[in-house]
PDB file of C-alpha atoms in Angstrom:
ATOM      1  CA  GLY A   1      -7.326  16.883   7.620  1.00 42.00           C
ATOM      2  CA  ARG A   2      -4.726  14.515   7.676  1.00 44.00           C
ATOM      3  CA  GLN A   3      -1.310  14.654   7.898  1.00 44.00           C
ATOM      4  CA  ALA A   4      -0.004  14.146   4.361  1.00 42.00           C
ATOM      5  CA  GLY A   5       3.743  14.341   5.300  1.00 41.00           C
ATOM      6  CA  VAL A   6       3.954  11.478   7.684  1.00 41.00           C
ATOM      7  CA  SER A   7       6.628   9.268   6.743  1.00 42.00           C
ATOM      8  CA  ALA A   8       5.633   5.807   5.910  1.00 42.00           C
ATOM      9  CA  GLU A   9       9.003   5.023   8.144  1.00 42.00           C
ATOM     10  CA  MET A  10       7.721   6.929  10.615  1.00 42.00           C
ATOM     11  CA  PHE A  11       7.124   4.100  13.240  1.00 42.00           C
ATOM     12  CA  ALA A  12       8.806   1.399  11.358  1.00 40.00           C
ATOM     13  CA  MET A  13      10.515  -0.486  14.395  1.00 40.00           C
ATOM     14  CA  PRO A  14      13.657  -2.151  14.476  1.00 39.00           C
ATOM     15  CA  ARG A  15      14.670  -2.169  11.040  1.00 40.00           C
ATOM     16  CA  GLY A  16      15.863  -5.716  10.673  1.00 36.00           C
ATOM     17  CA  LEU A  17      17.707  -5.344  13.995  1.00 34.00           C
ATOM     18  CA  LYS A  18      21.139  -5.655  12.339  1.00 37.00           C
ATOM     19  CA  GLY A  19      23.828  -7.716  14.014  1.00 37.00           C
ATOM     20  CA  SER A  20      23.143 -11.151  15.945  1.00 39.00           C
ATOM     21  CA  ASN A  21      20.110 -10.029  17.522  1.00 38.00           C
ATOM     22  CA  MET A  22      17.446 -12.046  15.493  1.00 39.00           C
ATOM     23  CA  ASP A  23      14.534 -11.635  17.447  1.00 40.00           C
ATOM     24  CA  GLY A  24      13.109  -8.769  15.494  1.00 39.00           C
ATOM     25  CA  ILE A  25      13.285 -10.355  12.047  1.00 36.00           C
ATOM     26  CA  PRO A  26       9.417 -10.901  11.284  1.00 39.00           C
ATOM     27  CA  GLU A  27       8.503 -14.694   9.926  1.00 39.00           C
ATOM     28  CA  VAL A  28       6.534 -13.157   7.248  1.00 43.00           C
ATOM     29  CA  LEU A  29       6.499 -12.679   3.545  1.00 43.00           C
ATOM     30  CA  ASP A  30       5.624 -16.039   2.632  1.00 42.00           C
ATOM     31  CA  GLY A  31       2.288 -17.073   1.645  1.00 41.00           C
ATOM     32  CA  ASN A  32       0.218 -13.876   2.064  1.00 43.00           C
ATOM     33  CA  LEU A  33       2.622 -11.139   2.234  1.00 43.00           C
ATOM     34  CA  GLU A  34       1.488 -10.334   5.764  1.00 45.00           C
ATOM     35  CA  GLU A  35       3.452  -7.413   6.764  1.00 47.00           C
ATOM     36  CA  PRO A  36       4.973  -7.919  10.525  1.00 44.00           C
ATOM     37  CA  ARG A  37       3.575  -6.299  13.496  1.00 43.00           C
ATOM     38  CA  PHE A  38       5.987  -4.087  13.746  1.00 42.00           C
ATOM     39  CA  GLN A  39       6.910  -2.257  10.349  1.00 42.00           C
ATOM     40  CA  GLU A  40       4.305  -1.018   8.004  1.00 43.00           C
ATOM     41  CA  SER A  41       2.946   2.403   6.527  1.00 43.00           C
ATOM     42  CA  GLU A  42       1.878   3.855  10.042  1.00 43.00           C
ATOM     43  CA  LEU A  43       0.774   6.920   8.831  1.00 41.00           C
ATOM     44  CA  ARG A  44      -2.539   5.303   7.780  1.00 43.00           C
ATOM     45  CA  SER A  45      -3.287   3.647  11.124  1.00 41.00           C
ATOM     46  CA  GLN A  46      -2.438   7.251  12.511  1.00 41.00           C
ATOM     47  CA  ASP A  47      -5.052   8.945  10.068  1.00 41.00           C
ATOM     48  CA  VAL A  48      -7.157   6.537  11.254  1.00 40.00           C
ATOM     49  CA  MET A  49      -7.133   7.296  14.860  1.00 40.00           C
ATOM     50  CA  GLY A  50      -7.685  11.080  13.789  1.00 39.00           C
ATOM     51  CA  LEU A  51     -10.741   9.714  11.806  1.00 39.00           C
ATOM     52  CA  THR A  52     -12.393   7.506  14.567  1.00 40.00           C
ATOM     53  CA  GLU A  53     -11.219   9.544  17.691  1.00 40.00           C
ATOM     54  CA  GLY A  54     -10.649  13.152  16.889  1.00 39.00           C
ATOM     55  CA  ASP A  55      -7.524  14.331  17.924  1.00 40.00           C
ATOM     56  CA  ASN A  56      -5.146  11.927  19.459  1.00 40.00           C
ATOM     57  CA  GLU A  57      -2.516  13.069  21.859  1.00 41.00           C
ATOM     58  CA  ALA A  58      -0.314  10.117  20.954  1.00 40.00           C
ATOM     59  CA  SER A  59      -0.083  11.657  17.502  1.00 40.00           C
ATOM     60  CA  ALA A  60       1.939  14.492  18.880  1.00 41.00           C
ATOM     61  CA  SER A  61       5.110  12.836  17.327  1.00 42.00           C
ATOM     62  CA  ALA A  62       3.708  13.321  13.829  1.00 42.00           C
ATOM     63  CA  PRO A  63       5.664  16.370  13.161  1.00 46.00           C
ATOM     64  CA  PRO A  64       9.159  15.389  13.051  1.00 45.00           C
ATOM     65  CA  ALA A  65       8.266  12.453  10.697  1.00 42.00           C
ATOM     66  CA  ALA A  66       7.375  15.006   7.774  1.00 42.00           C
ATOM     67  CA  LYS A  67      11.182  15.910   7.406  1.00 44.00           C
ATOM     68  CA  ARG A  68      12.171  12.256   8.445  1.00 44.00           C
ATOM     69  CA  LEU A  69      10.722  11.218   5.097  1.00 43.00           C
ATOM     70  CA  LYS A  70      13.365  12.977   2.933  1.00 46.00           C
ATOM     71  CA  THR A  71      16.321  11.574   5.316  1.00 46.00           C
ATOM     72  CA  ASP A  72      15.075   8.339   6.077  1.00 45.00           C
ATOM     73  CA  THR A  73      16.241   6.432   2.987  1.00 47.00           C
ATOM     74  CA  LYS A  74      19.639   8.147   3.188  1.00 50.00           C
ATOM     75  CA  GLY A  75      19.839   7.803   7.191  1.00 49.00           C
ATOM     76  CA  LYS A  76      19.124   4.090   7.218  1.00 51.00           C
ATOM     77  CA  LYS A  77      22.405   3.059   6.888  1.00 54.00           C
ATOM     78  CA  GLU A  78      23.645   5.241   9.870  1.00 56.00           C
ATOM     79  CA  ARG A  79      20.784   4.474  11.921  1.00 58.00           C
ATOM     80  CA  LYS A  80      21.952   3.035  15.485  1.00 62.00           C
ATOM     81  CA  PRO A  81      20.397   0.844  17.540  1.00 69.00           C
ATOM     82  CA  THR A  82      19.296   3.537  19.945  1.00 76.00           C
ATOM     83  CA  VAL A  83      17.041   5.053  17.360  1.00 77.00           C
ATOM     84  CA  ASP A  84      15.890   1.912  16.934  1.00 81.00           C
ATOM     85  CA  ALA A  85      14.982   1.650  20.627  1.00 86.00           C
ATOM     86  CA  GLU A  86      13.364   5.026  20.489  1.00 89.00           C
ATOM     87  CA  GLU A  87      11.244   4.274  18.018  1.00 88.00           C
ATOM     88  CA  ALA A  88      10.014   0.992  19.576  1.00 91.00           C
ATOM     89  CA  GLN A  89       9.503   2.587  22.751  1.00 93.00           C
ATOM     90  CA  ARG A  90       7.396   5.457  20.689  1.00 92.00           C
ATOM     91  CA  MET A  91       5.330   2.525  18.920  1.00 92.00           C
ATOM     92  CA  SER A  92       4.329   0.639  22.295  1.00 92.00           C
ATOM     93  CA  THR A  93       3.299   4.467  23.648  1.00 93.00           C
ATOM     94  CA  LEU A  94       1.223   4.821  20.523  1.00 93.00           C
ATOM     95  CA  LEU A  95      -0.333   1.523  21.014  1.00 92.00           C
ATOM     96  CA  SER A  96      -1.050   1.721  24.319  1.00 93.00           C
ATOM     97  CA  ALA A  97      -3.006   5.007  23.428  1.00 93.00           C
ATOM     98  CA  MET A  98      -5.153   3.072  21.266  1.00 92.00           C
ATOM     99  CA  SER A  99      -9.047   2.426  21.939  1.00 94.00           C
ATOM    100  CA  GLU A 100     -10.013  -1.164  21.343  1.00 94.00           C
ATOM    101  CA  GLU A 101     -11.488  -0.262  18.149  1.00 93.00           C
ATOM    102  CA  GLN A 102      -8.121   1.470  16.651  1.00 93.00           C
ATOM    103  CA  LEU A 103      -6.447  -1.487  17.601  1.00 95.00           C
ATOM    104  CA  ALA A 104      -8.701  -3.899  16.089  1.00 95.00           C
ATOM    105  CA  ARG A 105      -8.578  -1.771  12.932  1.00 95.00           C
ATOM    106  CA  TYR A 106      -4.770  -1.084  13.114  1.00 95.00           C
ATOM    107  CA  GLU A 107      -4.286  -5.032  13.444  1.00 95.00           C
ATOM    108  CA  VAL A 108      -6.289  -5.582  10.190  1.00 96.00           C
ATOM    109  CA  CYS A 109      -4.400  -2.588   8.616  1.00 95.00           C
ATOM    110  CA  ARG A 110      -1.064  -4.555   9.174  1.00 94.00           C
ATOM    111  CA  GLY A 111      -2.484  -8.028   8.581  1.00 95.00           C
ATOM    112  CA  SER A 112      -4.227  -7.478   5.150  1.00 95.00           C
ATOM    113  CA  ALA A 113      -2.298  -8.171   2.156  1.00 95.00           C
ATOM    114  CA  PHE A 114      -2.720  -9.027  -1.556  1.00 95.00           C
ATOM    115  CA  PRO A 115      -1.861 -12.709  -1.631  1.00 95.00           C
ATOM    116  CA  LYS A 116       1.537 -13.314  -3.444  1.00 94.00           C
ATOM    117  CA  ALA A 117      -0.003 -15.864  -5.713  1.00 94.00           C
ATOM    118  CA  ARG A 118      -2.530 -14.213  -6.884  1.00 95.00           C
ATOM    119  CA  VAL A 119      -0.635 -11.125  -7.948  1.00 95.00           C
ATOM    120  CA  ALA A 120       2.058 -13.057  -9.423  1.00 94.00           C
ATOM    121  CA  HIS A 121      -0.432 -14.832 -11.524  1.00 94.00           C
ATOM    122  CA  LEU A 122      -2.107 -11.720 -12.821  1.00 94.00           C
ATOM    123  CA  MET A 123       1.351 -10.217 -13.701  1.00 93.00           C
ATOM    124  CA  ARG A 124       2.114 -13.629 -15.633  1.00 93.00           C
ATOM    125  CA  SER A 125      -1.008 -13.446 -17.516  1.00 93.00           C
ATOM    126  CA  ILE A 126      -0.574  -9.915 -18.710  1.00 92.00           C
ATOM    127  CA  SER A 127       3.283 -10.120 -19.302  1.00 91.00           C
ATOM    128  CA  GLY A 128       3.176 -13.665 -20.813  1.00 90.00           C
ATOM    129  CA  SER A 129       5.967 -14.522 -18.700  1.00 90.00           C
ATOM    130  CA  SER A 130       6.979 -15.581 -15.607  1.00 89.00           C
ATOM    131  CA  VAL A 131       8.009 -13.095 -12.629  1.00 91.00           C
ATOM    132  CA  SER A 132       9.953 -13.391  -9.724  1.00 91.00           C
ATOM    133  CA  GLU A 133       8.820 -13.622  -6.578  1.00 89.00           C
ATOM    134  CA  ASN A 134      10.432 -10.684  -5.437  1.00 90.00           C
ATOM    135  CA  THR A 135       8.641  -8.775  -8.074  1.00 92.00           C
ATOM    136  CA  ALA A 136       5.286  -9.992  -7.052  1.00 93.00           C
ATOM    137  CA  ILE A 137       6.311  -8.976  -3.495  1.00 92.00           C
ATOM    138  CA  ALA A 138       7.053  -5.468  -4.700  1.00 93.00           C
ATOM    139  CA  MET A 139       4.047  -5.288  -6.730  1.00 93.00           C
ATOM    140  CA  ALA A 140       1.453  -6.432  -3.942  1.00 94.00           C
ATOM    141  CA  GLY A 141       3.148  -3.889  -1.802  1.00 94.00           C
ATOM    142  CA  ILE A 142       2.985  -1.042  -3.921  1.00 94.00           C
ATOM    143  CA  ALA A 143      -0.815  -2.009  -4.696  1.00 95.00           C
ATOM    144  CA  LYS A 144      -1.598  -1.891  -0.849  1.00 96.00           C
ATOM    145  CA  VAL A 145      -0.035   1.338  -0.743  1.00 95.00           C
ATOM    146  CA  LEU A 146      -2.051   2.683  -3.483  1.00 95.00           C
ATOM    147  CA  VAL A 147      -5.426   1.416  -1.614  1.00 96.00           C
ATOM    148  CA  GLY A 148      -4.370   2.977   0.991  1.00 96.00           C
ATOM    149  CA  GLU A 149      -3.720   6.507  -0.340  1.00 95.00           C
ATOM    150  CA  VAL A 150      -7.096   6.192  -2.320  1.00 96.00           C
ATOM    151  CA  VAL A 151      -9.135   5.279   0.874  1.00 96.00           C
ATOM    152  CA  GLU A 152      -7.381   7.899   2.690  1.00 96.00           C
ATOM    153  CA  GLU A 153      -8.046  10.615  -0.124  1.00 96.00           C
ATOM    154  CA  ALA A 154     -11.684   9.443  -0.385  1.00 96.00           C
ATOM    155  CA  LEU A 155     -12.052   9.555   3.399  1.00 96.00           C
ATOM    156  CA  ASP A 156     -11.135  13.150   3.076  1.00 96.00           C
ATOM    157  CA  VAL A 157     -13.315  13.599   0.072  1.00 96.00           C
ATOM    158  CA  CYS A 158     -16.315  12.436   2.138  1.00 96.00           C
ATOM    159  CA  GLU A 159     -15.528  14.384   5.252  1.00 95.00           C
ATOM    160  CA  MET A 160     -15.553  17.260   2.934  1.00 96.00           C
ATOM    161  CA  TRP A 161     -18.515  16.973   1.455  1.00 95.00           C
ATOM    162  CA  GLY A 162     -20.163  16.489   4.971  1.00 95.00           C
ATOM    163  CA  GLU A 163     -20.873  12.699   4.389  1.00 93.00           C
ATOM    164  CA  THR A 164     -20.010   9.622   6.442  1.00 90.00           C
ATOM    165  CA  PRO A 165     -18.421   6.255   5.961  1.00 87.00           C
ATOM    166  CA  PRO A 166     -18.962   3.792   4.310  1.00 92.00           C
ATOM    167  CA  LEU A 167     -17.586   4.984   1.210  1.00 94.00           C
ATOM    168  CA  GLN A 168     -19.395   5.362  -1.604  1.00 95.00           C
ATOM    169  CA  PRO A 169     -18.417   4.919  -5.286  1.00 95.00           C
ATOM    170  CA  LYS A 170     -18.420   8.704  -5.845  1.00 95.00           C
ATOM    171  CA  HIS A 171     -15.869   9.194  -3.212  1.00 96.00           C
ATOM    172  CA  LEU A 172     -13.694   6.962  -4.516  1.00 96.00           C
ATOM    173  CA  ARG A 173     -13.813   8.478  -7.986  1.00 95.00           C
ATOM    174  CA  GLU A 174     -13.419  11.729  -6.677  1.00 95.00           C
ATOM    175  CA  ALA A 175     -10.161  10.664  -4.749  1.00 96.00           C
ATOM    176  CA  VAL A 176      -8.508   9.119  -7.703  1.00 95.00           C
ATOM    177  CA  ARG A 177      -9.202  12.180  -9.672  1.00 94.00           C
ATOM    178  CA  ARG A 178      -7.147  14.210  -7.195  1.00 94.00           C
ATOM    179  CA  LEU A 179      -4.818  11.693  -6.870  1.00 93.00           C
ATOM    180  CA  LYS A 180      -4.194  11.642 -10.565  1.00 91.00           C
ATOM    181  CA  ARG A 181      -3.576  15.068 -10.235  1.00 89.00           C
ATOM    182  CA  LYS A 182      -0.875  15.048  -7.781  1.00 85.00           C
ATOM    183  CA  GLY A 183       0.498  12.053  -9.939  1.00 80.00           C
ATOM    184  CA  LEU A 184      -0.048   9.372  -7.683  1.00 79.00           C
ATOM    185  CA  PHE A 185      -0.461   7.037 -10.558  1.00 79.00           C
ATOM    186  CA  PRO A 186       2.601   6.076 -12.698  1.00 71.00           C
ATOM    187  CA  ASN A 187       1.059   7.844 -16.143  1.00 66.00           C
ATOM    188  CA  SER A 188       3.547   9.944 -17.801  1.00 59.00           C
ATOM    189  CA  ASN A 189       1.168  10.786 -20.429  1.00 59.00           C
ATOM    190  CA  ASP A 190      -1.912  11.819 -18.564  1.00 58.00           C
ATOM    191  CA  GLY A 191      -1.379  15.261 -19.914  1.00 59.00           C
ATOM    192  CA  LYS A 192      -1.737  16.940 -16.622  1.00 61.00           C
ATOM    193  CA  THR A 193       0.951  19.649 -17.845  1.00 64.00           C
ATOM    194  CA  MET A 194       1.118  22.964 -15.403  1.00 67.00           C
ATOM    195  CA  PHE A 195       1.128  25.700 -17.577  1.00 74.00           C
ATOM    196  CA  PHE A 196      -1.946  25.058 -19.204  1.00 67.00           C
TER     197      PHE A 196
ATOM    198  CA  MET B   1      -6.385   4.514 -18.666  1.00 48.00           C
ATOM    199  CA  ALA B   2     -10.349   4.307 -19.323  1.00 48.00           C
ATOM    200  CA  ASP B   3     -11.877   7.120 -18.130  1.00 48.00           C
ATOM    201  CA  GLU B   4     -14.330   5.805 -15.406  1.00 47.00           C
ATOM    202  CA  GLU B   5     -14.971   8.729 -13.730  1.00 48.00           C
ATOM    203  CA  GLU B   6     -17.155  10.645 -16.248  1.00 48.00           C
ATOM    204  CA  ASP B   7     -19.707   7.704 -15.429  1.00 46.00           C
ATOM    205  CA  PRO B   8     -22.362   9.135 -13.270  1.00 49.00           C
ATOM    206  CA  ALA B   9     -24.027   5.850 -12.399  1.00 46.00           C
ATOM    207  CA  PHE B  10     -24.150   4.558  -9.010  1.00 48.00           C
ATOM    208  CA  GLU B  11     -24.021   1.124  -9.896  1.00 45.00           C
ATOM    209  CA  GLU B  12     -22.675   0.466 -13.599  1.00 44.00           C
ATOM    210  CA  GLU B  13     -18.936   1.350 -14.180  1.00 45.00           C
ATOM    211  CA  ASN B  14     -18.787   0.132 -18.236  1.00 43.00           C
ATOM    212  CA  GLU B  15     -15.227  -1.012 -17.533  1.00 45.00           C
ATOM    213  CA  GLU B  16     -13.342  -2.203 -20.569  1.00 44.00           C
ATOM    214  CA  ILE B  17     -10.601  -4.124 -18.828  1.00 46.00           C
ATOM    215  CA  GLY B  18     -11.883  -7.380 -18.704  1.00 44.00           C
ATOM    216  CA  GLY B  19     -13.219  -7.153 -22.262  1.00 43.00           C
ATOM    217  CA  GLY B  20     -17.296  -7.708 -22.571  1.00 42.00           C
ATOM    218  CA  ALA B  21     -19.737  -5.617 -20.885  1.00 43.00           C
ATOM    219  CA  GLU B  22     -21.727  -7.767 -18.767  1.00 44.00           C
ATOM    220  CA  GLY B  23     -23.026  -5.819 -15.839  1.00 46.00           C
ATOM    221  CA  GLY B  24     -20.437  -3.118 -16.532  1.00 48.00           C
ATOM    222  CA  GLN B  25     -17.522  -4.817 -14.957  1.00 50.00           C
ATOM    223  CA  GLY B  26     -16.544  -7.235 -17.774  1.00 54.00           C
ATOM    224  CA  LYS B  27     -16.726 -11.146 -17.256  1.00 57.00           C
ATOM    225  CA  ARG B  28     -13.417 -10.932 -14.789  1.00 71.00           C
ATOM    226  CA  LYS B  29     -14.302 -12.578 -11.790  1.00 84.00           C
ATOM    227  CA  ARG B  30     -13.360 -10.572  -8.667  1.00 89.00           C
ATOM    228  CA  LEU B  31     -10.095 -11.392  -7.464  1.00 90.00           C
ATOM    229  CA  PHE B  32      -9.347  -9.410  -4.555  1.00 93.00           C
ATOM    230  CA  SER B  33     -12.832  -8.924  -2.804  1.00 94.00           C
ATOM    231  CA  LYS B  34     -12.071 -10.404   0.388  1.00 94.00           C
ATOM    232  CA  GLU B  35      -8.869  -9.193   0.949  1.00 94.00           C
ATOM    233  CA  LEU B  36      -9.796  -5.595  -0.074  1.00 95.00           C
ATOM    234  CA  ARG B  37     -12.613  -5.422   1.952  1.00 96.00           C
ATOM    235  CA  CYS B  38     -10.039  -6.031   4.977  1.00 95.00           C
ATOM    236  CA  MET B  39      -7.965  -3.727   3.765  1.00 95.00           C
ATOM    237  CA  MET B  40     -10.381  -0.664   3.434  1.00 96.00           C
ATOM    238  CA  TYR B  41     -11.780  -1.230   7.161  1.00 96.00           C
ATOM    239  CA  GLY B  42      -7.860  -0.952   7.947  1.00 96.00           C
ATOM    240  CA  PHE B  43      -7.345   2.112   6.093  1.00 96.00           C
ATOM    241  CA  GLY B  44     -10.682   3.777   7.508  1.00 94.00           C
ATOM    242  CA  ASP B  45     -13.527   2.820   5.739  1.00 94.00           C
ATOM    243  CA  ASP B  46     -16.408   1.304   7.519  1.00 93.00           C
ATOM    244  CA  GLN B  47     -16.211  -2.441   8.663  1.00 92.00           C
ATOM    245  CA  ASN B  48     -18.668  -3.226   5.912  1.00 93.00           C
ATOM    246  CA  PRO B  49     -17.852  -1.368   2.777  1.00 94.00           C
ATOM    247  CA  TYR B  50     -20.210  -0.979  -0.176  1.00 95.00           C
ATOM    248  CA  THR B  51     -19.529  -3.853  -2.451  1.00 95.00           C
ATOM    249  CA  GLU B  52     -19.705  -0.885  -5.371  1.00 95.00           C
ATOM    250  CA  SER B  53     -16.871   0.656  -3.653  1.00 95.00           C
ATOM    251  CA  VAL B  54     -14.837  -2.625  -3.215  1.00 96.00           C
ATOM    252  CA  ASP B  55     -15.413  -3.315  -7.160  1.00 95.00           C
ATOM    253  CA  ILE B  56     -14.182  -0.029  -7.781  1.00 95.00           C
ATOM    254  CA  LEU B  57     -10.930  -0.454  -5.912  1.00 96.00           C
ATOM    255  CA  GLU B  58     -10.386  -4.174  -7.473  1.00 96.00           C
ATOM    256  CA  ASP B  59     -10.694  -2.410 -10.868  1.00 95.00           C
ATOM    257  CA  LEU B  60      -8.265   0.339  -9.890  1.00 95.00           C
ATOM    258  CA  VAL B  61      -5.676  -2.064  -8.381  1.00 95.00           C
ATOM    259  CA  ILE B  62      -5.666  -4.376 -11.429  1.00 95.00           C
ATOM    260  CA  GLU B  63      -5.535  -1.368 -14.028  1.00 94.00           C
ATOM    261  CA  PHE B  64      -2.552  -0.442 -11.677  1.00 93.00           C
ATOM    262  CA  ILE B  65      -0.961  -3.607 -11.779  1.00 93.00           C
ATOM    263  CA  THR B  66      -1.544  -4.057 -15.557  1.00 93.00           C
ATOM    264  CA  GLU B  67      -0.251  -0.457 -16.434  1.00 91.00           C
ATOM    265  CA  MET B  68       3.117  -1.026 -14.471  1.00 91.00           C
ATOM    266  CA  THR B  69       3.550  -4.388 -15.884  1.00 92.00           C
ATOM    267  CA  HIS B  70       3.378  -3.295 -19.350  1.00 90.00           C
ATOM    268  CA  LYS B  71       5.426  -0.340 -18.776  1.00 89.00           C
ATOM    269  CA  ALA B  72       7.879  -2.354 -16.751  1.00 90.00           C
ATOM    270  CA  MET B  73       7.891  -4.907 -20.123  1.00 89.00           C
ATOM    271  CA  SER B  74       8.989  -1.817 -22.145  1.00 88.00           C
ATOM    272  CA  ILE B  75      12.023  -0.774 -20.035  1.00 87.00           C
ATOM    273  CA  GLY B  76      15.125  -2.224 -18.783  1.00 81.00           C
ATOM    274  CA  ARG B  77      15.171  -6.048 -20.395  1.00 83.00           C
ATOM    275  CA  GLN B  78      12.210  -5.956 -22.940  1.00 85.00           C
ATOM    276  CA  GLY B  79       9.708  -8.331 -22.624  1.00 85.00           C
ATOM    277  CA  ARG B  80      10.446  -9.166 -18.786  1.00 86.00           C
ATOM    278  CA  VAL B  81       8.906  -7.632 -15.723  1.00 85.00           C
ATOM    279  CA  GLN B  82      12.150  -7.102 -13.557  1.00 85.00           C
ATOM    280  CA  VAL B  83      11.962  -5.604  -9.677  1.00 87.00           C
ATOM    281  CA  GLU B  84      14.481  -3.023 -10.772  1.00 83.00           C
ATOM    282  CA  ASP B  85      11.928  -1.822 -13.408  1.00 82.00           C
ATOM    283  CA  ILE B  86       9.407  -1.551 -10.613  1.00 83.00           C
ATOM    284  CA  VAL B  87      11.492   0.552  -8.425  1.00 86.00           C
ATOM    285  CA  PHE B  88      12.346   2.617 -11.209  1.00 85.00           C
ATOM    286  CA  LEU B  89       8.840   3.373 -12.158  1.00 80.00           C
ATOM    287  CA  ILE B  90       7.868   4.138  -8.785  1.00 82.00           C
ATOM    288  CA  ARG B  91      11.146   6.179  -8.049  1.00 86.00           C
ATOM    289  CA  LYS B  92       9.194   9.821  -7.963  1.00 86.00           C
ATOM    290  CA  ASP B  93       6.214   8.435  -5.426  1.00 88.00           C
ATOM    291  CA  PRO B  94       7.895   8.723  -2.256  1.00 89.00           C
ATOM    292  CA  ARG B  95       5.552   6.168  -0.183  1.00 90.00           C
ATOM    293  CA  LYS B  96       5.248   3.735  -2.548  1.00 91.00           C
ATOM    294  CA  PHE B  97       9.271   3.796  -3.512  1.00 92.00           C
ATOM    295  CA  ALA B  98      10.070   3.576   0.301  1.00 91.00           C
ATOM    296  CA  ARG B  99       7.477   0.673   0.671  1.00 92.00           C
ATOM    297  CA  VAL B 100       8.981  -1.382  -2.052  1.00 92.00           C
ATOM    298  CA  LYS B 101      12.607  -0.882  -0.665  1.00 91.00           C
ATOM    299  CA  ASP B 102      11.140  -2.085   2.938  1.00 90.00           C
ATOM    300  CA  LEU B 103       9.911  -4.980   1.425  1.00 91.00           C
ATOM    301  CA  LEU B 104      12.738  -5.910  -0.452  1.00 91.00           C
ATOM    302  CA  THR B 105      15.236  -5.425   2.308  1.00 91.00           C
ATOM    303  CA  MET B 106      12.679  -7.266   4.839  1.00 90.00           C
ATOM    304  CA  ASN B 107      12.505 -10.527   2.474  1.00 90.00           C
ATOM    305  CA  GLU B 108      16.428 -10.316   2.014  1.00 91.00           C
ATOM    306  CA  GLU B 109      17.049 -10.451   5.461  1.00 92.00           C
ATOM    307  CA  LEU B 110      14.071 -13.007   6.145  1.00 92.00           C
ATOM    308  CA  LYS B 111      16.003 -15.475   3.629  1.00 91.00           C
ATOM    309  CA  ARG B 112      19.442 -14.636   5.144  1.00 93.00           C
ATOM    310  CA  ALA B 113      18.015 -15.530   8.770  1.00 93.00           C
ATOM    311  CA  ARG B 114      16.106 -18.367   7.514  1.00 93.00           C
ATOM    312  CA  LYS B 115      19.518 -19.731   5.702  1.00 91.00           C
ATOM    313  CA  ALA B 116      21.300 -19.115   8.703  1.00 91.00           C
ATOM    314  CA  PHE B 117      18.833 -21.317  10.919  1.00 89.00           C
ATOM    315  CA  ASP B 118      18.720 -23.844   8.609  1.00 88.00           C
ATOM    316  CA  GLU B 119      22.582 -24.049   8.586  1.00 87.00           C
ATOM    317  CA  ALA B 120      22.862 -24.150  11.964  1.00 86.00           C
ATOM    318  CA  ASN B 121      20.441 -26.928  12.454  1.00 85.00           C
ATOM    319  CA  TYR B 122      21.922 -29.020   9.976  1.00 80.00           C
ATOM    320  CA  GLY B 123      25.216 -28.541  11.721  1.00 69.00           C
ATOM    321  CA  SER B 124      24.248 -29.909  15.248  1.00 60.00           C
TER     322      SER B 124
END
C-alpha cells in the first residue's frame, strides 16, 4: 500500500531560503506554473518509486513525515537553516538512490503543470469576471494535486484488482468514488453522512 | 456533480458539463490533454496513458475548477473569485491547502526577488 500520511512538505527543499541568500529561489511561476526542481508534493514521486521498483530503501525517511504534516504549517516560521539543509541533504540522498526510470518520472512529475493562462481563461468564462494571477496560480496548483490524488488512488485500485497500468477508466471511476467518500472533493452537499 | 461513475460503458461518458452530447463528452474541445498525459505519467501511470482515462481526468479537473469557482463566487465578495475564497474552501484538505500556501508564498518571494534584482540593476 501507499503512504497516505506522507506529508506534502516532506522533502520541501530550502523553503525560500529567507535572508540574503537568493540562490534557492526558483525562477518559476510565470508561463507554465512549472514547479521548481526542489519544492513539490514529493509524496507522489515516493509512491511512484514504490510502484516501479518495489520497496525502496531510500523511503525509510517516510515515517517522520506523517507527523510532520500536522506541525509543518505552524513550524514553518521557526524553521532554522539547519533543518532546510537537512532536508536538502535528504533530498539529494533520495535523488541519488533513484533509478533512471524513477528520475525520468520524477522530472516529469515536477515539471508538469496546468498552464496558468488556460486555467485563468476557464475561470473567467465560468465566473464572468476576470481572475487575478494568484487565483489562477492557486487553482492550477490545486488541480494538479487533485490529479495526483486520483491517479494514486486509481493505481491502488488497479493493484488491488490484480491488474496493471495503463490505468483504465474503471480504475479512475472507482478511485473517484473512494475519494469522494473521504471528502477529497469540496462538496458539502454530497450526503456522505456518518450515521446512515 | 454529474454522476458519471454509474455509466458502465468503457467509452461513452454522457457528461453534460460542456452541453451537447456528441460522443458523450460534449462539444468542448480537450483543454488539457497534453499536460494531463505528462502528469499521469509523473504520478505513476504508464508512459502512454489511455485516451479515455485522460479524458475522464480532464472532465474531472474541469468539473472541480467549475465547482470551486462557483463556490468561491458565492462566498466572500459575491460574484468575484478571490484567492482567499479558494484557500477557505480548501481548508479541510491538508494536501491541497498546504500546496496553495506554498505556491502563494513562493510567488511572493519570487516577486520580491525580482523586484530587488530590478532595483539593483536600475541603481547601477
